[in-house]
Amino acid sequence: MKTINLIKIAWKALQRNKTRAFLTMLGIIIGVASVIAMMAIGEGSKQSIRNQISSMGSNMLSIMPGSDFRGGVRRDNSESQSLTLTDLKALQTKSATISYISPQVNGGGQAIFGSNNWPTSIYGVGENYTDIRKLEIASGVMFTENDTKMAAKVAVIGQTIVENLFGDGTDPVGQTIRFDRIPFKIIGVLKEKGTNTFGQDQDDIILAPYTTVQKRILASEHLRSIVASAKSEEIADEAVEELSDILRVSHKLKANDEDDFHVRSQQELISTFSSTTAILTILLVVIASISLVVGGIGIMNIMYVSVTERTREIGLRMAIGGRGVDILMQFLVEAILISVTGGLIGVLLGIGSTLGVSTYLRWPTSVTSESIIISFLVCAITGIFFGWYPARKAASLDPIVALRYE
Amino acid sequence: MDKTIIKIEEIKREFLIGNETVRALKGINFSITQGEFVTIMGTSGSGKSTLLNILGCLDQPTSGIYELDKVAVKNLSKNALAKLRNEKIGFIFQSYNLLPRTTALENVELPLYYNKTVSSKERKERAENALSLVGLADRMDHTPSQLSGGQQQRVAIARAIVNDPVVILADEATGNLDTRTSYEIMALFQDLNSRGKTIAFVTHEPDIALFSNRTIVLRDGHKIKDNPVDNINIAAEALQKLPIEEEL
């Protein structure tokens, strides 16, 4: 029989049992739609993490203290004091691969202005910090090297601080706020940056010279971390190695000693978070695939029913010249038609629900063409796989018996 | 010279049921020439269904020779048998075996779907012609449920002649019909026969056999009678002699 006729006949057969065909498709529809939606959500969050991390500065390098090892006791990284101003000096003078470098110390506390107050963090950084983190000044200025040297009590604040302390519309620049009872004169306001992927409000920040924060607030000499920017994104990996070498010398580590610090580029951060979301995506897709398999079993079930129901039709078709392969193809095409039609509807539903998720829940999503192609192929394969056994049963019937089947 | 359509020699058919061998046909010989209208009669268990299955190439004899339109059927593959059925045989069944929820026209088109040499245009034309021939030109778009038993059997007959077969095999084709409709169907068969169609008609009703021109009787797997019918009944005339049904 010609292929086009096979498809026509199968389509007619499905139309004779519209409700049943639709219910059978439903399993596939839900399966495909959820695979596509899950992959879109997974891909979307992966992309958004990548964008967020790049927006922090794609050539940014961060140096964190490693786990400290003293008297046989390993200590938490944040308590570790392995990064010092000496390290900063060494990096500043010896490195050829970095353009900016800034130490970072931070502490939490209550910021107060007039009758308003707000719990926040103060970041003690160098004057290059805004260049490294790609922060922009909305009004006023960033503090200078001189302010750092003098440990001046000046600060640059983020938008969240502005909203909470200067809600009445007062221009913050020139005002003085208190943080931990220390007065800071505001000399600049940062542009809004929003929440990052990790749920952290990047505008809830007060920047002050690290010298000021170290002396007045933390009363500590050690650095929480050092951030730097490589001269270009391409040499970021090279810079990681160079900085590590400089720090190993500065820390007087022997050849077989472990590093007591970590130097990370943004690329590493991206791949770390990407792999986390990749695992999540795989999990979601596996769950969605299970529903696709369940849908396939539904097809198999209904095709068996159909073969039994139409035993006489099969007998007749054989009697008037239908070969085994014709009968096999007829039922196989029917099964494939169910799964592929279900797949098409599922793709549309998947794209639709993805749009819904991104519009109403504001989740980052991205429907990839691969996910559509893959789920569509899986559908067709499901149809063939689960339609095969019922179709073969039909094709192997004895026409004499089938014609007399009651 | 008369053309032989069906030639069977010493046909035997045995079935193995459990450990017992059932011999359904015990050596049958006859031939049917073109233009004959043969009824095959016999009580149930006489082997006539088995014979019909063999004649219809749905089953193979255990031994013996069967030639259909000069083609030796024995040793043909399943696919070759299907092709033979498609091109040379028209089947008519007691219970019509029409596809439900499918129009008369599509039902009649069915055998031609399995013949790749027939285009879709030709398929439609031939099906329309066949339906006109059985008097259902105005019922082409009706589904079986919208047709009476007699009309359904006419659709089945149209389906059996649409492929222009060398022989029409009818299995108790009037078994589900009342006398009047049976006679109408037999009139149609006689009409087809007068147009040169060869017909082999299995029945157990002696009055139906009188419409054919030859009767073969089977009993216990043997042929016990093979006579020409002396006084052939004309179905159209018999129909007129039937008492007129009471109007309701």
XYZ file of C-alpha atoms in Angstrom:
654
model
C 0.000 0.000 0.000
C 1.213 3.510 -0.750
C 2.506 5.481 2.215
C 0.130 8.368 1.661
C -2.830 5.959 1.723
C -1.473 4.340 4.878
C -1.441 7.700 6.601
C -4.919 8.578 5.321
C -6.371 5.280 6.497
C -4.676 5.535 9.891
C -5.938 9.106 10.283
C -9.492 8.016 9.488
C -9.238 5.165 11.956
C -8.194 7.637 14.664
C -11.053 9.964 13.797
C -13.503 7.139 14.349
C -12.387 7.118 17.995
C -11.572 10.752 18.624
C -11.912 10.752 22.404
C -9.914 7.594 22.779
C -7.200 8.816 20.461
C -6.982 12.108 22.327
C -6.801 10.468 25.755
C -4.070 8.188 24.479
C -2.220 11.193 23.103
C -2.561 12.992 26.412
C 0.194 10.887 27.971
C 2.563 11.858 25.170
C 1.384 15.480 25.204
C 2.109 15.846 28.902
C 5.403 14.006 28.563
C 6.702 16.124 25.696
C 5.392 19.385 27.119
C 7.097 18.742 30.445
C 10.380 17.688 28.818
C 10.425 20.903 26.797
C 9.370 23.115 29.698
C 11.895 21.495 32.064
C 14.714 21.834 29.569
C 13.713 25.438 28.884
C 13.756 26.287 32.581
C 17.060 24.471 33.086
C 18.659 26.118 30.071
C 17.234 29.494 31.070
C 18.716 29.407 34.547
C 22.030 28.221 33.162
C 22.138 31.162 30.780
C 21.070 33.617 33.426
C 23.792 32.420 35.797
C 26.308 32.823 33.005
C 25.073 36.331 32.274
C 25.028 37.337 35.921
C 28.518 36.080 36.525
C 29.780 37.818 33.397
C 28.060 41.028 34.473
C 30.154 40.964 37.602
C 33.116 41.285 35.295
C 34.011 38.460 32.972
C 37.740 38.864 33.579
C 37.409 39.158 37.337
C 39.648 36.977 39.475
C 38.986 36.352 43.116
C 41.489 35.214 45.668
C 40.075 33.611 48.781
C 41.963 32.364 51.800
C 42.248 28.607 51.864
C 41.449 26.394 54.793
C 43.925 27.185 57.459
C 45.803 24.465 59.190
C 47.052 25.283 62.625
C 48.121 22.906 65.377
C 46.419 20.040 63.521
C 43.062 21.813 63.391
C 41.508 22.791 60.113
C 39.650 26.074 60.345
C 36.851 27.616 58.411
C 37.907 29.627 55.375
C 36.224 32.808 56.550
C 38.122 32.784 59.817
C 41.331 32.150 58.022
C 43.848 34.917 58.117
C 46.142 33.740 55.367
C 45.562 36.772 53.145
C 47.314 39.911 54.233
C 48.256 43.334 52.962
C 51.731 41.932 52.249
C 50.165 39.575 49.746
C 48.320 42.493 48.189
C 51.597 44.458 47.856
C 53.343 41.433 46.326
C 50.568 40.949 43.784
C 50.456 44.649 42.953
C 54.165 44.871 42.268
C 54.923 41.498 40.671
C 51.925 40.609 38.520
C 51.993 41.426 34.818
C 48.652 39.979 33.923
C 46.295 42.077 35.991
C 45.083 45.609 35.438
C 43.306 46.331 38.716
C 43.467 44.836 42.160
C 41.534 45.536 45.310
C 41.407 43.967 48.739
C 38.036 43.240 50.294
C 36.994 43.145 53.932
C 33.436 43.230 55.087
C 31.317 43.466 58.156
C 27.639 43.609 58.982
C 25.824 46.154 61.032
C 23.060 48.711 61.217
C 23.180 51.782 59.003
C 21.406 54.780 60.471
C 20.307 58.065 58.980
C 18.034 60.358 60.966
C 15.120 58.243 62.149
C 15.709 55.499 59.545
C 17.894 52.471 60.009
C 18.695 49.413 57.891
C 20.711 46.219 58.502
C 23.358 45.887 55.816
C 26.977 45.075 55.066
C 29.871 47.387 54.644
C 32.561 46.469 52.151
C 35.999 47.806 52.725
C 37.637 47.906 49.299
C 40.232 49.694 47.232
C 39.510 52.613 44.936
C 39.679 50.266 41.891
C 36.862 48.073 43.150
C 34.203 49.652 40.919
C 36.349 48.969 37.840
C 36.834 45.323 38.781
C 33.200 44.629 39.660
C 31.830 46.738 36.806
C 29.933 48.970 39.199
C 28.900 52.378 37.990
C 28.468 55.591 39.923
C 25.028 57.151 39.465
C 25.834 60.411 41.228
C 28.768 61.782 43.188
C 32.207 60.163 42.966
C 34.092 57.051 44.057
C 36.630 57.546 46.819
C 40.253 57.932 45.838
C 43.633 56.443 46.716
C 44.112 59.371 49.015
C 40.936 58.507 50.977
C 42.307 54.974 51.366
C 45.644 56.225 52.639
C 43.930 58.583 55.098
C 41.381 55.963 56.152
C 38.778 58.625 55.428
C 35.283 58.118 56.746
C 33.632 58.341 53.332
C 31.252 55.880 51.662
C 29.582 55.043 48.363
C 26.172 53.406 48.790
C 23.913 51.176 46.726
C 20.309 51.862 45.734
C 18.769 49.656 48.430
C 20.464 51.763 51.079
C 19.213 54.927 49.350
C 15.630 53.617 49.366
C 15.711 52.607 53.005
C 17.559 55.537 54.507
C 16.603 58.344 52.135
C 13.050 57.324 51.331
C 11.852 60.896 51.538
C 13.812 61.934 48.436
C 16.765 63.647 50.156
C 19.870 63.590 47.951
C 22.188 61.183 49.833
C 25.384 62.731 48.432
C 26.855 65.013 51.068
C 24.811 63.511 53.911
C 26.387 61.609 56.761
C 25.150 58.197 57.860
C 26.237 56.129 60.794
C 27.398 52.542 60.549
C 28.239 50.849 63.811
C 28.267 54.296 65.414
C 30.972 55.442 62.999
C 29.852 58.384 60.843
C 30.449 58.069 57.116
C 30.064 60.921 54.688
C 28.348 59.783 51.496
C 30.274 60.898 48.448
C 28.685 58.715 45.792
C 25.689 56.528 44.892
C 25.948 53.355 42.795
C 23.690 52.539 39.855
C 21.112 49.823 40.426
C 22.331 46.258 39.708
C 19.475 44.074 40.905
C 19.503 40.671 42.524
C 22.071 38.151 41.361
C 21.328 34.504 40.577
C 22.142 33.470 44.098
C 19.395 35.678 45.467
C 21.761 38.283 46.804
C 20.703 41.932 46.550
C 23.676 43.563 44.859
C 22.405 47.028 45.753
C 22.358 46.400 49.503
C 25.939 47.514 49.853
C 28.054 50.241 51.381
C 31.546 50.718 49.956
C 34.199 52.395 52.063
C 38.011 52.459 51.970
C 39.299 49.115 53.310
C 41.659 50.943 55.628
C 38.705 52.661 57.297
C 36.714 49.449 57.668
C 39.726 47.545 59.000
C 40.591 50.154 61.578
C 37.243 51.558 62.658
C 34.899 48.599 62.334
C 36.710 45.275 62.225
C 39.834 46.180 64.128
C 41.638 43.498 62.138
C 44.554 43.431 59.734
C 43.680 40.395 57.618
C 41.826 40.472 54.302
C 38.626 38.622 53.585
C 39.517 38.309 49.932
C 41.317 40.014 47.090
C 39.673 40.734 43.774
C 41.529 41.614 40.635
C 40.795 41.893 36.972
C 42.894 40.227 34.334
C 44.025 42.429 31.487
C 41.716 40.460 29.212
C 39.322 37.537 29.474
C 41.636 35.390 27.326
C 44.546 35.561 29.770
C 42.346 34.941 32.832
C 43.616 31.372 33.189
C 47.198 32.515 32.800
C 46.592 35.178 35.445
C 45.219 32.546 37.851
C 48.500 30.685 37.605
C 50.647 33.779 37.907
C 48.791 35.023 40.994
C 49.042 31.568 42.567
C 52.798 31.499 41.976
C 53.258 34.962 43.489
C 51.172 34.020 46.530
C 53.054 30.754 47.040
C 56.300 32.725 47.164
C 54.763 35.353 49.423
C 53.438 32.619 51.775
C 56.805 30.828 51.658
C 55.190 27.525 50.683
C 57.432 24.580 49.863
C 57.081 22.727 46.559
C 54.872 19.977 47.997
C 52.799 22.151 50.288
C 49.146 22.639 49.500
C 47.978 26.109 48.524
C 46.524 27.932 51.532
C 44.408 30.115 49.236
C 42.192 29.771 46.187
C 42.428 31.794 43.027
C 39.320 31.567 40.874
C 38.371 33.047 37.574
C 34.778 33.752 36.596
C 34.998 30.995 34.002
C 35.492 28.455 36.769
C 32.591 29.911 38.672
C 30.422 29.669 35.577
C 31.302 26.044 35.008
C 30.769 25.194 38.682
C 27.280 26.660 38.722
C 26.498 25.406 35.242
C 27.295 21.868 36.273
C 24.993 22.193 39.276
C 22.132 23.324 37.093
C 23.030 20.684 34.518
C 22.477 17.978 37.131
C 19.155 19.563 38.054
C 18.184 19.741 34.399
C 19.026 16.079 33.923
C 16.886 15.167 36.936
C 13.956 17.175 35.626
C 14.291 15.678 32.172
C 14.477 12.146 33.585
C 11.246 12.713 35.482
C 9.627 14.133 32.364
C 10.900 11.216 30.290
C 9.233 8.782 32.640
C 5.909 10.358 31.815
C 6.768 9.945 28.158
C 7.355 6.237 28.699
C 4.070 5.988 30.597
C 2.430 7.690 27.623
C 4.031 5.109 25.354
C 2.612 2.279 27.445
C -0.775 3.942 27.049
C -0.363 3.797 23.284
C 0.638 0.149 23.429
C -2.378 -0.665 25.560
C -4.840 1.094 23.287
C -3.278 -0.436 20.179
C -3.746 -3.904 21.635
C -7.387 -3.079 22.309
C -7.691 -1.730 18.794
C -6.192 -4.858 17.235
C -8.573 -7.103 19.171
C -11.535 -4.900 18.343
C -10.721 -4.867 14.667
C -9.812 -8.532 14.275
C -12.508 -9.007 11.615
C -11.325 -5.924 9.759
C -7.815 -7.387 9.778
C -9.177 -10.698 8.473
C -11.079 -8.912 5.732
C -8.095 -6.805 4.705
C -5.997 -9.951 4.463
C -8.692 -11.752 2.460
C -8.889 -8.988 -0.112
C -5.148 -8.878 -0.592
C -3.554 -7.131 2.370
C -0.158 -8.657 3.064
C 1.168 -9.098 6.578
C 3.441 -6.117 6.110
C 0.475 -3.966 4.982
C -1.395 -4.771 8.178
C 1.746 -4.236 10.252
C 2.317 -0.840 8.653
C -1.320 0.164 9.080
C -1.224 -0.295 12.839
C 2.314 0.987 13.174
C 1.448 4.164 11.290
C -1.579 4.567 13.533
C 0.605 4.322 16.642
C 3.179 6.707 15.191
C 0.415 9.113 14.200
C -0.882 9.129 17.768
C 2.564 9.728 19.222
C 3.667 12.290 16.653
C 0.400 14.245 16.801
C 0.658 14.093 20.577
C 4.265 15.216 20.239
C 3.293 18.222 18.101
C 0.616 19.297 20.538
C 3.079 18.645 23.360
C 5.711 20.872 21.743
C 3.191 23.704 21.401
C 1.988 23.184 24.967
C 5.591 23.039 26.196
C 6.468 26.312 24.476
C 3.224 27.850 25.725
C 3.771 26.826 29.326
C 7.372 28.006 29.128
C 6.139 31.399 27.997
C 3.650 31.333 30.853
C 6.360 30.551 33.388
C 8.611 33.329 32.146
C 5.762 35.853 31.925
C 3.984 35.219 35.220
C 6.707 33.773 37.435
C 9.497 35.789 35.779
C 11.740 32.746 35.703
C 14.490 32.827 33.132
C 13.646 30.327 30.374
C 15.071 29.421 27.030
C 13.448 26.924 24.657
C 16.214 25.324 22.656
C 15.629 23.831 19.245
C 17.500 20.718 20.383
C 14.972 20.055 23.107
C 12.184 20.238 20.526
C 13.973 17.991 18.064
C 14.991 15.493 20.750
C 11.554 15.196 22.314
C 9.961 14.928 18.885
C 12.327 12.138 17.876
C 11.763 10.375 21.188
C 8.046 10.603 20.437
C 8.344 9.003 17.041
C 10.573 6.286 18.510
C 8.062 5.767 21.329
C 5.342 5.304 18.705
C 7.382 2.769 16.773
C 8.576 0.942 19.879
C 5.212 0.674 21.612
C 3.241 0.253 18.393
C 5.415 -2.556 17.131
C 4.134 -5.417 19.265
C 0.417 -4.756 18.758
C 1.023 -4.241 15.026
C 2.955 -7.481 14.787
C 0.177 -9.267 16.607
C -2.258 -7.925 14.000
C -0.017 -8.928 11.110
C 0.459 -12.457 12.389
C -3.272 -13.209 12.631
C -4.618 -16.076 10.534
C -7.168 -14.547 8.137
C -9.475 -17.576 8.399
C -9.649 -17.267 12.180
C -9.797 -13.468 12.088
C -12.728 -13.434 9.662
C -14.804 -15.616 11.972
C -13.774 -13.776 15.144
C -16.726 -12.763 17.266
C -12.769 -23.564 -25.940
C -13.915 -23.054 -22.343
C -11.325 -21.533 -20.098
C -10.701 -23.380 -16.849
C -10.699 -21.027 -13.904
C -10.444 -23.506 -11.050
C -8.895 -26.919 -11.274
C -8.508 -29.116 -8.214
C -7.174 -32.661 -8.200
C -7.152 -35.003 -5.214
C -7.292 -32.167 -2.752
C -6.823 -33.341 0.821
C -6.765 -31.259 3.956
C -5.889 -32.584 7.365
C -5.790 -30.720 10.642
C -3.846 -31.793 13.653
C -5.945 -31.121 16.724
C -4.155 -32.285 19.837
C -2.920 -35.763 18.960
C -5.769 -36.441 16.581
C -5.675 -35.909 12.855
C -8.938 -34.563 11.508
C -9.354 -35.227 7.807
C -11.643 -32.483 6.564
C -11.199 -33.119 2.857
C -10.464 -36.620 1.647
C -9.576 -36.168 -1.992
C -11.753 -33.855 -4.031
C -11.658 -33.337 -7.803
C -13.486 -30.845 -9.970
C -12.915 -27.925 -12.232
C -14.906 -24.796 -12.852
C -14.816 -23.124 -16.232
C -15.344 -19.492 -17.010
C -18.935 -18.307 -16.842
C -20.156 -21.077 -14.535
C -22.346 -20.404 -11.505
C -21.610 -23.259 -9.112
C -23.164 -23.823 -5.722
C -21.263 -25.934 -3.249
C -23.598 -27.586 -0.789
C -23.239 -29.770 2.229
C -24.244 -30.065 5.828
C -22.120 -28.538 8.535
C -18.918 -30.505 8.963
C -18.990 -31.673 5.364
C -15.813 -29.751 4.574
C -17.317 -26.982 2.466
C -15.813 -24.174 4.533
C -12.406 -25.823 4.378
C -12.799 -26.171 0.616
C -13.823 -22.535 0.301
C -10.782 -21.418 2.318
C -8.552 -23.376 -0.034
C -10.327 -22.027 -3.126
C -9.913 -18.542 -1.659
C -6.162 -19.046 -1.192
C -6.556 -18.416 2.530
C -5.478 -21.973 3.268
C -3.257 -24.520 1.571
C -4.266 -28.160 0.955
C -2.240 -30.862 2.697
C -1.888 -32.604 -0.645
C -3.298 -32.361 -4.138
C -3.188 -29.795 -6.903
C -5.018 -26.486 -6.997
C -4.717 -24.234 -10.009
C -6.438 -20.868 -10.053
C -6.525 -19.255 -13.482
C -3.574 -21.472 -14.531
C -1.530 -20.512 -11.476
C -0.420 -23.394 -9.277
C -1.289 -22.196 -5.803
C 0.714 -24.729 -3.877
C 4.090 -23.546 -2.586
C 3.281 -19.883 -3.106
C 4.515 -17.588 -0.355
C 2.098 -15.763 1.913
C 2.690 -12.503 0.076
C 2.193 -14.144 -3.309
C -1.080 -15.611 -2.026
C -2.175 -12.161 -0.872
C -1.433 -10.762 -4.312
C -3.384 -13.614 -5.914
C -6.393 -12.936 -3.668
C -6.172 -9.261 -4.447
C -6.144 -9.717 -8.209
C -8.123 -12.874 -8.926
C -10.669 -13.418 -6.164
C -13.707 -11.529 -4.917
C -14.923 -12.545 -1.477
C -18.484 -12.241 -0.189
C -19.235 -13.212 3.395
C -22.368 -14.150 5.298
C -21.918 -11.209 7.686
C -20.846 -8.726 4.957
C -17.659 -7.712 6.840
C -17.911 -4.061 5.899
C -15.781 -1.574 7.797
C -18.015 0.273 10.251
C -18.292 4.065 10.094
C -16.801 3.966 6.603
C -18.783 4.993 3.556
C -19.976 2.468 0.984
C -17.632 3.988 -1.572
C -14.577 3.669 0.703
C -15.552 0.097 1.556
C -15.683 -0.778 -2.128
C -12.383 0.996 -2.805
C -10.605 -1.130 -0.188
C -9.243 -3.984 -2.374
C -7.782 -1.469 -4.830
C -5.770 0.160 -2.048
C -3.706 -3.019 -1.970
C -3.009 -2.808 -5.691
C -0.230 -0.320 -6.300
C -0.892 -0.106 -10.038
C -4.292 1.525 -9.476
C -4.226 5.313 -9.173
C -6.496 7.061 -6.708
C -8.591 8.494 -9.553
C -9.042 5.106 -11.163
C -9.796 3.573 -7.784
C -12.662 5.970 -7.219
C -14.076 5.516 -10.703
C -14.014 1.747 -10.493
C -15.652 1.776 -7.058
C -18.392 4.093 -8.318
C -19.010 1.842 -11.319
C -19.186 -1.245 -9.117
C -21.676 0.428 -6.784
C -23.803 1.526 -9.752
C -23.772 -2.029 -11.033
C -25.255 -3.349 -7.759
C -27.874 -0.566 -7.792
C -26.439 1.633 -5.030
C -25.399 4.644 -7.081
C -27.386 6.900 -4.755
C -26.008 5.370 -1.531
C -22.274 5.875 -2.024
C -21.793 8.147 0.971
C -23.829 6.025 3.365
C -22.120 4.111 6.121
C -23.091 0.488 6.831
C -25.252 1.506 9.777
C -27.369 3.617 7.409
C -27.950 0.679 5.052
C -30.269 -2.343 5.260
C -28.853 -5.879 5.342
C -29.554 -6.354 1.660
C -27.924 -3.067 0.791
C -24.899 -3.948 2.921
C -24.537 -7.223 1.058
C -24.767 -5.294 -2.231
C -21.898 -3.101 -1.050
C -19.957 -6.277 -0.234
C -20.726 -7.616 -3.729
C -19.545 -4.359 -5.263
C -16.345 -4.706 -3.223
C -15.949 -8.276 -4.552
C -16.230 -7.251 -8.204
C -14.280 -3.974 -8.070
C -10.961 -5.719 -8.730
C -12.467 -7.573 -11.711
C -11.690 -11.044 -10.271
C -11.664 -14.300 -12.251
C -13.946 -15.871 -9.663
C -16.341 -14.613 -6.992
C -16.394 -16.768 -3.859
C -19.520 -16.360 -1.769
C -19.801 -17.923 1.667
C -23.458 -18.260 2.698
C -24.005 -14.835 1.182
C -27.766 -14.996 1.786
C -27.516 -16.611 5.217
C -28.409 -13.453 7.137
C -31.162 -12.264 4.773
C -34.885 -12.882 4.547
C -36.308 -14.753 1.541
C -37.231 -11.689 -0.473
C -33.849 -10.013 0.003
C -32.106 -13.344 -0.662
C -33.867 -13.597 -3.986
C -32.942 -10.018 -4.782
C -29.305 -10.834 -4.073
C -29.554 -14.031 -6.139
C -31.028 -11.987 -8.995
C -27.951 -9.778 -8.739
C -25.677 -12.845 -8.809
C -27.508 -14.171 -11.877
C -27.119 -10.783 -13.490
C -23.373 -10.781 -12.772
C -23.144 -14.361 -14.070
C -24.885 -13.334 -17.300
C -22.187 -10.687 -17.676
C -19.611 -13.461 -17.688
C -18.614 -13.631 -14.006
C -17.637 -17.026 -12.647
C -19.230 -17.653 -9.262
C -18.678 -20.293 -6.611
C -21.410 -20.041 -4.020
C -21.361 -22.002 -0.773
C -24.779 -22.527 0.774
C -26.811 -25.087 2.664
C -30.191 -23.877 1.345
C -31.446 -26.079 -1.527
C -33.739 -23.364 -2.946
C -30.755 -21.036 -3.334
C -28.872 -23.770 -5.192
C -31.619 -23.834 -7.817
C -30.562 -20.399 -9.024
C -27.138 -21.683 -10.088
C -26.346 -23.817 -13.096
C -24.335 -26.500 -11.316
C -24.404 -28.006 -7.849
C -21.602 -29.806 -6.054
C -22.544 -31.610 -2.859
C -20.013 -32.604 -0.226
C -20.408 -35.024 2.638
C -17.736 -36.046 5.144
C -14.943 -34.675 3.015
C -16.016 -36.427 -0.160
C -17.769 -35.085 -3.232
C -20.974 -37.094 -3.478
C -22.799 -35.229 -6.223
C -21.800 -32.923 -9.087
C -24.742 -32.220 -11.405
C -25.858 -29.457 -13.680
C -29.114 -27.884 -12.517
C -31.912 -28.973 -14.853
C -34.499 -26.298 -14.274
C -32.637 -23.148 -13.377
C -34.826 -20.785 -11.391
C -34.789 -17.227 -12.557
C -34.480 -15.150 -9.381
C -36.252 -12.138 -10.878
C -39.266 -14.317 -11.677
C -39.201 -16.075 -8.317
C -39.256 -12.662 -6.690
C -42.522 -11.787 -8.430
C -44.156 -15.011 -7.315
C -43.474 -14.255 -3.652
C -46.556 -13.143 -1.759
C -46.584 -9.379 -1.526
C -45.629 -8.266 1.962
C -48.344 -6.653 3.962
C -48.091 -2.949 4.059
C -47.733 -1.687 7.596
